Amino acid sequence: GAGVSQSPSNKVTEKGKDVELRCDPISGHTALYWYRQRLGQGLEFLIYFQGNSAPDKSGLPSDRFSAERTGESVSTLTIQRTQQEDSAVYLCASSDPMVTQYFGPGTRLLVL
Amino acid sequence: RKEVEQDPGPFNVPEGATVAFNCTYSNSASQSFFWYRQDCRKEPKLLMSVYSSGNEDGRFTAQLNRASQYISLLIRDSKLSDSATYLCVVNINPSGGYQKVTFGTGTKLQVIP
């Protein structure tokens, strides 16, 4: 079946612009996660959704970052007024009831 | 203390060697454990779950030691294609019924011809 998909795959933007990243989870997966991974670094947790509520948003680095999820489907991560330090790969994962996470291919964001 | 700790490596081993990675976790309430593999510039992919009794998948063996709060991954007969970063993952269910999943920063393995 279809895996997790993310769009766009690559995004180049100018400092100060807003960007919106999209994640389509595996159908039926109620849990959805967003992570950030800077070059050569580990995964940095951003936010976790269970259904369309976010019981853990402790990893969002600033109020410029927000995320929402429609039902148990698509999620969008929005970064307002982008900064150069926001440049990274943004990974989305969804999980089955056994907690196994399946990752999308990521969105590579470059802020100039 | 970090919730999940791994030796970042790199581990440079010759083809055919056996290599082992450990991962320690701090929360004794941790409930489920996994090893993921991440290739360069790719997303992490599940390698195997880790069961209390230990489990094996071909050349890969995973073990859990709850008393000492660590998990391990053993790779036998290393192949060049095993070169990757191996991520340890720990899950707990804190009160409220939601999942808290923590990834280690990964151990880099380079298998040398």
mmCIF file of N, CA, C and O in Angstrom, chain A residues 21-99:
data_model
loop_
_atom_site.group_PDB
_atom_site.id
_atom_site.type_symbol
_atom_site.label_atom_id
_atom_site.label_comp_id
_atom_site.label_asym_id
_atom_site.label_seq_id
_atom_site.Cartn_x
_atom_site.Cartn_y
_atom_site.Cartn_z
ATOM 1 N N LEU A 21 4.517 23.040 4.778
ATOM 2 C CA LEU A 21 4.942 21.692 4.410
ATOM 3 C C LEU A 21 3.783 20.736 4.678
ATOM 4 O O LEU A 21 3.093 20.853 5.691
ATOM 5 N N ARG A 22 3.630 19.767 3.792
ATOM 6 C CA ARG A 22 2.468 18.890 3.871
ATOM 7 C C ARG A 22 2.888 17.444 4.092
ATOM 8 O O ARG A 22 3.912 16.996 3.569
ATOM 9 N N CYS A 23 2.079 16.733 4.858
ATOM 10 C CA CYS A 23 2.319 15.311 5.115
ATOM 11 C C CYS A 23 1.013 14.547 4.944
ATOM 12 O O CYS A 23 -0.008 14.908 5.556
ATOM 13 N N ASP A 24 1.068 13.484 4.135
ATOM 14 C CA ASP A 24 -0.068 12.574 3.995
ATOM 15 C C ASP A 24 0.308 11.253 4.653
ATOM 16 O O ASP A 24 1.157 10.527 4.128
ATOM 17 N N PRO A 25 -0.308 10.936 5.780
ATOM 18 C CA PRO A 25 0.089 9.714 6.489
ATOM 19 C C PRO A 25 -0.480 8.468 5.818
ATOM 20 O O PRO A 25 -1.295 8.557 4.897
ATOM 21 N N ILE A 26 -0.059 7.332 6.296
ATOM 22 C CA ILE A 26 -0.631 6.075 5.854
ATOM 23 C C ILE A 26 -2.082 6.012 6.332
ATOM 24 O O ILE A 26 -2.374 6.357 7.490
ATOM 25 N N SER A 27 -2.964 5.588 5.439
ATOM 26 C CA SER A 27 -4.378 5.532 5.773
ATOM 27 C C SER A 27 -4.626 4.660 7.007
ATOM 28 O O SER A 27 -4.113 3.542 7.107
ATOM 29 N N GLY A 28 -5.378 5.207 7.952
ATOM 30 C CA GLY A 28 -5.697 4.454 9.163
ATOM 31 C C GLY A 28 -4.760 4.697 10.326
ATOM 32 O O GLY A 28 -5.049 4.312 11.455
ATOM 33 N N HIS A 29 -3.629 5.332 10.071
ATOM 34 C CA HIS A 29 -2.702 5.642 11.169
ATOM 35 C C HIS A 29 -3.224 6.863 11.924
ATOM 36 O O HIS A 29 -3.361 7.941 11.355
ATOM 37 N N THR A 30 -3.458 6.682 13.217
ATOM 38 C CA THR A 30 -4.019 7.786 13.991
ATOM 39 C C THR A 30 -2.946 8.722 14.527
ATOM 40 O O THR A 30 -3.206 9.876 14.805
ATOM 41 N N ALA A 31 -1.741 8.220 14.687
ATOM 42 C CA ALA A 31 -0.660 9.041 15.246
ATOM 43 C C ALA A 31 0.214 9.588 14.126
ATOM 44 O O ALA A 31 0.505 8.888 13.147
ATOM 45 N N LEU A 32 0.621 10.827 14.273
ATOM 46 C CA LEU A 32 1.451 11.490 13.258
ATOM 47 C C LEU A 32 2.473 12.374 13.973
ATOM 48 O O LEU A 32 2.144 13.046 14.961
ATOM 49 N N TYR A 33 3.704 12.333 13.484
ATOM 50 C CA TYR A 33 4.808 13.045 14.114
ATOM 51 C C TYR A 33 5.511 13.913 13.078
ATOM 52 O O TYR A 33 5.653 13.521 11.923
ATOM 53 N N TRP A 34 6.010 15.049 13.535
ATOM 54 C CA TRP A 34 6.914 15.876 12.739
ATOM 55 C C TRP A 34 8.267 15.947 13.446
ATOM 56 O O TRP A 34 8.333 16.123 14.674
ATOM 57 N N TYR A 35 9.330 15.829 12.629
ATOM 58 C CA TYR A 35 10.693 15.945 13.129
ATOM 59 C C TYR A 35 11.472 16.897 12.229
ATOM 60 O O TYR A 35 11.132 17.081 11.060
ATOM 61 N N ARG A 36 12.531 17.421 12.786
ATOM 62 C CA ARG A 36 13.471 18.219 12.007
ATOM 63 C C ARG A 36 14.838 17.549 12.119
ATOM 64 O O ARG A 36 15.216 17.063 13.196
ATOM 65 N N GLN A 37 15.571 17.525 11.013
ATOM 66 C CA GLN A 37 16.914 16.951 11.039
ATOM 67 C C GLN A 37 17.863 17.882 10.292
ATOM 68 O O GLN A 37 17.765 18.038 9.068
ATOM 69 N N ARG A 38 18.734 18.508 11.040
ATOM 70 C CA ARG A 38 19.754 19.344 10.425
ATOM 71 C C ARG A 38 20.870 18.452 9.894
ATOM 72 O O ARG A 38 21.058 17.322 10.341
ATOM 73 N N LEU A 39 21.637 18.965 8.969
ATOM 74 C CA LEU A 39 22.687 18.198 8.296
ATOM 75 C C LEU A 39 23.646 17.608 9.322
ATOM 76 O O LEU A 39 24.209 18.324 10.159
ATOM 77 N N GLY A 40 23.798 16.283 9.276
ATOM 78 C CA GLY A 40 24.738 15.615 10.167
ATOM 79 C C GLY A 40 24.273 15.465 11.597
ATOM 80 O O GLY A 40 25.041 15.016 12.457
ATOM 81 N N GLN A 41 23.015 15.830 11.864
ATOM 82 C CA GLN A 41 22.489 15.777 13.228
ATOM 83 C C GLN A 41 21.432 14.682 13.360
ATOM 84 O O GLN A 41 20.981 14.103 12.364
ATOM 85 N N GLY A 42 21.012 14.432 14.593
ATOM 86 C CA GLY A 42 19.949 13.473 14.847
ATOM 87 C C GLY A 42 18.579 14.079 14.621
ATOM 88 O O GLY A 42 18.439 15.239 14.242
ATOM 89 N N LEU A 43 17.565 13.264 14.821
ATOM 90 C CA LEU A 43 16.185 13.720 14.681
ATOM 91 C C LEU A 43 15.798 14.599 15.861
ATOM 92 O O LEU A 43 16.049 14.262 17.012
ATOM 93 N N GLU A 44 15.133 15.704 15.563
ATOM 94 C CA GLU A 44 14.662 16.624 16.598
ATOM 95 C C GLU A 44 13.138 16.595 16.570
ATOM 96 O O GLU A 44 12.521 16.993 15.578
ATOM 97 N N PHE A 45 12.516 16.097 17.620
ATOM 98 C CA PHE A 45 11.056 16.005 17.696
ATOM 99 C C PHE A 45 10.444 17.402 17.694
ATOM 100 O O PHE A 45 10.909 18.301 18.406
ATOM 101 N N LEU A 46 9.379 17.567 16.911
ATOM 102 C CA LEU A 46 8.679 18.846 16.882
ATOM 103 C C LEU A 46 7.302 18.746 17.526
ATOM 104 O O LEU A 46 6.990 19.465 18.466
ATOM 105 N N ILE A 47 6.456 17.859 16.995
ATOM 106 C CA ILE A 47 5.070 17.789 17.469
ATOM 107 C C ILE A 47 4.496 16.421 17.168
ATOM 108 O O ILE A 47 4.916 15.749 16.216
ATOM 109 N N TYR A 48 3.549 16.007 17.995
ATOM 110 C CA TYR A 48 2.881 14.717 17.860
ATOM 111 C C TYR A 48 1.379 14.950 17.825
ATOM 112 O O TYR A 48 0.840 15.692 18.645
ATOM 113 N N PHE A 49 0.700 14.322 16.874
ATOM 114 C CA PHE A 49 -0.753 14.359 16.773
ATOM 115 C C PHE A 49 -1.316 12.973 17.071
ATOM 116 O O PHE A 49 -0.800 11.962 16.613
ATOM 117 N N GLN A 50 -2.384 12.952 17.829
ATOM 118 C CA GLN A 50 -3.207 11.759 17.984
ATOM 119 C C GLN A 50 -4.580 12.162 17.443
ATOM 120 O O GLN A 50 -5.294 12.957 18.062
ATOM 121 N N GLY A 51 -4.938 11.621 16.288
ATOM 122 C CA GLY A 51 -6.104 12.156 15.603
ATOM 123 C C GLY A 51 -5.795 13.577 15.185
ATOM 124 O O GLY A 51 -4.720 13.849 14.640
ATOM 125 N N ASN A 52 -6.714 14.500 15.446
ATOM 126 C CA ASN A 52 -6.457 15.892 15.075
ATOM 127 C C ASN A 52 -6.084 16.766 16.270
ATOM 128 O O ASN A 52 -6.021 17.991 16.155
ATOM 129 N N SER A 53 -5.817 16.127 17.404
ATOM 130 C CA SER A 53 -5.344 16.907 18.546
ATOM 131 C C SER A 53 -3.854 16.675 18.738
ATOM 132 O O SER A 53 -3.323 15.644 18.326
ATOM 133 N N ALA A 54 -3.199 17.629 19.356
ATOM 134 C CA ALA A 54 -1.745 17.583 19.528
ATOM 135 C C ALA A 54 -1.401 17.542 21.016
ATOM 136 O O ALA A 54 -1.174 18.588 21.626
ATOM 137 N N PRO A 55 -1.349 16.329 21.587
ATOM 138 C CA PRO A 55 -1.052 16.251 23.012
ATOM 139 C C PRO A 55 0.380 16.620 23.382
ATOM 140 O O PRO A 55 0.668 16.881 24.547
ATOM 141 N N ASP A 56 1.261 16.645 22.401
ATOM 142 C CA ASP A 56 2.652 16.983 22.698
ATOM 143 C C ASP A 56 3.186 17.867 21.582
ATOM 144 O O ASP A 56 3.454 17.380 20.479
ATOM 145 N N LYS A 57 3.314 19.134 21.879
ATOM 146 C CA LYS A 57 3.893 20.078 20.916
ATOM 147 C C LYS A 57 5.136 20.718 21.512
ATOM 148 O O LYS A 57 5.526 21.817 21.125
ATOM 149 N N SER A 58 5.739 20.002 22.447
ATOM 150 C CA SER A 58 6.849 20.554 23.222
ATOM 151 C C SER A 58 8.090 20.826 22.397
ATOM 152 O O SER A 58 8.961 21.581 22.817
ATOM 153 N N GLY A 59 8.189 20.200 21.217
ATOM 154 C CA GLY A 59 9.395 20.362 20.425
ATOM 155 C C GLY A 59 9.375 21.531 19.462
ATOM 156 O O GLY A 59 10.402 21.833 18.844
ATOM 157 N N LEU A 60 8.257 22.196 19.321
ATOM 158 C CA LEU A 60 8.211 23.347 18.408
ATOM 159 C C LEU A 60 9.177 24.405 18.926
ATOM 160 O O LEU A 60 9.050 24.862 20.063
ATOM 161 N N PRO A 61 10.144 24.820 18.094
ATOM 162 C CA PRO A 61 11.230 25.667 18.608
ATOM 163 C C PRO A 61 10.840 27.107 18.911
ATOM 164 O O PRO A 61 11.517 27.760 19.706
ATOM 165 N N SER A 62 9.809 27.610 18.277
ATOM 166 C CA SER A 62 9.390 28.981 18.550
ATOM 167 C C SER A 62 7.952 29.154 18.088
ATOM 168 O O SER A 62 7.379 28.259 17.457
ATOM 169 N N ASP A 63 7.385 30.306 18.367
ATOM 170 C CA ASP A 63 5.998 30.553 17.953
ATOM 171 C C ASP A 63 5.892 30.801 16.452
ATOM 172 O O ASP A 63 4.796 31.002 15.931
ATOM 173 N N ARG A 64 7.029 30.781 15.755
ATOM 174 C CA ARG A 64 6.950 30.869 14.290
ATOM 175 C C ARG A 64 6.515 29.528 13.676
ATOM 176 O O ARG A 64 6.133 29.487 12.508
ATOM 177 N N PHE A 65 6.599 28.488 14.477
ATOM 178 C CA PHE A 65 6.249 27.145 14.003
ATOM 179 C C PHE A 65 4.862 26.766 14.496
ATOM 180 O O PHE A 65 4.545 26.924 15.674
ATOM 181 N N SER A 66 4.052 26.243 13.590
ATOM 182 C CA SER A 66 2.741 25.741 13.977
ATOM 183 C C SER A 66 2.394 24.566 13.089
ATOM 184 O O SER A 66 2.956 24.393 12.005
ATOM 185 N N ALA A 67 1.483 23.743 13.562
ATOM 186 C CA ALA A 67 1.059 22.591 12.770
ATOM 187 C C ALA A 67 -0.397 22.309 13.044
ATOM 188 O O ALA A 67 -0.901 22.607 14.135
ATOM 189 N N GLU A 68 -1.053 21.745 12.056
ATOM 190 C CA GLU A 68 -2.430 21.314 12.246
ATOM 191 C C GLU A 68 -2.649 20.025 11.482
ATOM 192 O O GLU A 68 -1.870 19.665 10.591
ATOM 193 N N ARG A 69 -3.712 19.356 11.860
ATOM 194 C CA ARG A 69 -4.055 18.106 11.199
ATOM 195 C C ARG A 69 -5.557 18.032 11.026
ATOM 196 O O ARG A 69 -6.311 18.344 11.950
ATOM 197 N N THR A 70 -5.965 17.612 9.860
ATOM 198 C CA THR A 70 -7.384 17.489 9.540
ATOM 199 C C THR A 70 -7.819 16.062 9.812
ATOM 200 O O THR A 70 -7.391 15.137 9.114
ATOM 201 N N GLY A 71 -8.655 15.884 10.824
ATOM 202 C CA GLY A 71 -9.126 14.553 11.171
ATOM 203 C C GLY A 71 -7.960 13.625 11.426
ATOM 204 O O GLY A 71 -7.048 13.946 12.172
ATOM 205 N N GLU A 72 -7.959 12.472 10.811
ATOM 206 C CA GLU A 72 -6.848 11.534 10.933
ATOM 207 C C GLU A 72 -6.137 11.436 9.585
ATOM 208 O O GLU A 72 -5.675 10.382 9.187
ATOM 209 N N SER A 73 -6.038 12.587 8.933
ATOM 210 C CA SER A 73 -5.464 12.603 7.602
ATOM 211 C C SER A 73 -4.325 13.605 7.520
ATOM 212 O O SER A 73 -3.465 13.670 8.392
ATOM 213 N N VAL A 74 -4.373 14.433 6.528
ATOM 214 C CA VAL A 74 -3.284 15.338 6.175
ATOM 215 C C VAL A 74 -2.897 16.249 7.328
ATOM 216 O O VAL A 74 -3.747 16.731 8.087
ATOM 217 N N SER A 75 -1.588 16.509 7.415
ATOM 218 C CA SER A 75 -1.080 17.480 8.365
ATOM 219 C C SER A 75 -0.228 18.501 7.618
ATOM 220 O O SER A 75 0.430 18.171 6.623
ATOM 221 N N THR A 76 -0.267 19.738 8.098
ATOM 222 C CA THR A 76 0.601 20.768 7.542
ATOM 223 C C THR A 76 1.430 21.390 8.661
ATOM 224 O O THR A 76 0.920 21.638 9.759
ATOM 225 N N LEU A 77 2.679 21.612 8.360
ATOM 226 C CA LEU A 77 3.593 22.310 9.257
ATOM 227 C C LEU A 77 3.895 23.657 8.616
ATOM 228 O O LEU A 77 4.323 23.703 7.460
ATOM 229 N N THR A 78 3.628 24.710 9.341
ATOM 230 C CA THR A 78 3.842 26.056 8.816
ATOM 231 C C THR A 78 4.962 26.731 9.592
ATOM 232 O O THR A 78 4.992 26.689 10.833
ATOM 233 N N ILE A 79 5.881 27.319 8.847
ATOM 234 C CA ILE A 79 6.954 28.109 9.452
ATOM 235 C C ILE A 79 6.792 29.533 8.943
ATOM 236 O O ILE A 79 6.850 29.788 7.733
ATOM 237 N N GLN A 80 6.567 30.442 9.863
ATOM 238 C CA GLN A 80 6.392 31.853 9.488
ATOM 239 C C GLN A 80 7.728 32.583 9.609
ATOM 240 O O GLN A 80 8.569 32.253 10.449
ATOM 241 N N ARG A 81 7.885 33.576 8.766
ATOM 242 C CA ARG A 81 9.077 34.447 8.837
ATOM 243 C C ARG A 81 10.343 33.606 8.949
ATOM 244 O O ARG A 81 11.113 33.716 9.908
ATOM 245 N N THR A 82 10.559 32.761 7.963
ATOM 246 C CA THR A 82 11.659 31.804 8.014
ATOM 247 C C THR A 82 13.009 32.487 8.253
ATOM 248 O O THR A 82 13.259 33.615 7.792
ATOM 249 N N GLN A 83 13.857 31.769 8.964
ATOM 250 C CA GLN A 83 15.229 32.193 9.258
ATOM 251 C C GLN A 83 16.189 31.156 8.667
ATOM 252 O O GLN A 83 15.811 30.013 8.427
ATOM 253 N N GLN A 84 17.424 31.551 8.492
ATOM 254 C CA GLN A 84 18.405 30.635 7.905
ATOM 255 C C GLN A 84 18.591 29.382 8.764
ATOM 256 O O GLN A 84 18.814 28.288 8.225
ATOM 257 N N GLU A 85 18.448 29.518 10.075
ATOM 258 C CA GLU A 85 18.625 28.346 10.938
ATOM 259 C C GLU A 85 17.466 27.346 10.823
ATOM 260 O O GLU A 85 17.536 26.248 11.390
ATOM 261 N N ASP A 86 16.415 27.728 10.085
ATOM 262 C CA ASP A 86 15.321 26.784 9.842
ATOM 263 C C ASP A 86 15.671 25.786 8.733
ATOM 264 O O ASP A 86 14.941 24.813 8.511
ATOM 265 N N SER A 87 16.754 26.033 8.032
ATOM 266 C CA SER A 87 17.167 25.129 6.949
ATOM 267 C C SER A 87 17.457 23.747 7.522
ATOM 268 O O SER A 87 18.263 23.600 8.446
ATOM 269 N N ALA A 88 16.774 22.757 6.969
ATOM 270 C CA ALA A 88 16.880 21.387 7.489
ATOM 271 C C ALA A 88 15.998 20.491 6.633
ATOM 272 O O ALA A 88 15.301 20.960 5.724
ATOM 273 N N VAL A 89 16.028 19.209 6.952
ATOM 274 C CA VAL A 89 15.046 18.280 6.394
ATOM 275 C C VAL A 89 13.939 18.108 7.421
ATOM 276 O O VAL A 89 14.208 17.867 8.601
ATOM 277 N N TYR A 90 12.707 18.280 6.980
ATOM 278 C CA TYR A 90 11.556 18.109 7.862
ATOM 279 C C TYR A 90 10.902 16.781 7.514
ATOM 280 O O TYR A 90 10.453 16.564 6.384
ATOM 281 N N LEU A 91 10.887 15.896 8.486
ATOM 282 C CA LEU A 91 10.383 14.535 8.298
ATOM 283 C C LEU A 91 9.060 14.359 9.030
ATOM 284 O O LEU A 91 8.888 14.829 10.151
ATOM 285 N N CYS A 92 8.174 13.667 8.379
ATOM 286 C CA CYS A 92 6.891 13.315 8.957
ATOM 287 C C CYS A 92 6.838 11.794 9.083
ATOM 288 O O CYS A 92 7.371 11.073 8.227
ATOM 289 N N ALA A 93 6.226 11.309 10.142
ATOM 290 C CA ALA A 93 6.033 9.881 10.321
ATOM 291 C C ALA A 93 4.627 9.628 10.837
ATOM 292 O O ALA A 93 4.076 10.456 11.564
ATOM 293 N N SER A 94 4.051 8.494 10.447
ATOM 294 C CA SER A 94 2.791 8.084 11.048
ATOM 295 C C SER A 94 2.991 6.710 11.659
ATOM 296 O O SER A 94 3.915 5.978 11.277
ATOM 297 N N SER A 95 2.164 6.399 12.637
ATOM 298 C CA SER A 95 2.386 5.121 13.289
ATOM 299 C C SER A 95 1.104 4.329 13.430
ATOM 300 O O SER A 95 0.003 4.865 13.532
ATOM 301 N N ASP A 96 1.328 3.014 13.442
ATOM 302 C CA ASP A 96 0.247 2.062 13.623
ATOM 303 C C ASP A 96 0.044 1.831 15.116
ATOM 304 O O ASP A 96 0.785 2.388 15.931
ATOM 305 N N PRO A 97 -0.948 1.042 15.501
ATOM 306 C CA PRO A 97 -1.202 0.832 16.936
ATOM 307 C C PRO A 97 -0.033 0.196 17.689
ATOM 308 O O PRO A 97 0.039 0.269 18.905
ATOM 309 N N MET A 98 0.889 -0.428 16.957
ATOM 310 C CA MET A 98 2.057 -1.029 17.610
ATOM 311 C C MET A 98 3.183 -0.019 17.785
ATOM 312 O O MET A 98 4.275 -0.372 18.175
ATOM 313 N N VAL A 99 2.894 1.214 17.457
ATOM 314 C CA VAL A 99 3.818 2.334 17.648
ATOM 315 C C VAL A 99 4.943 2.352 16.622
ATOM 316 O O VAL A 99 5.800 3.215 16.662
#
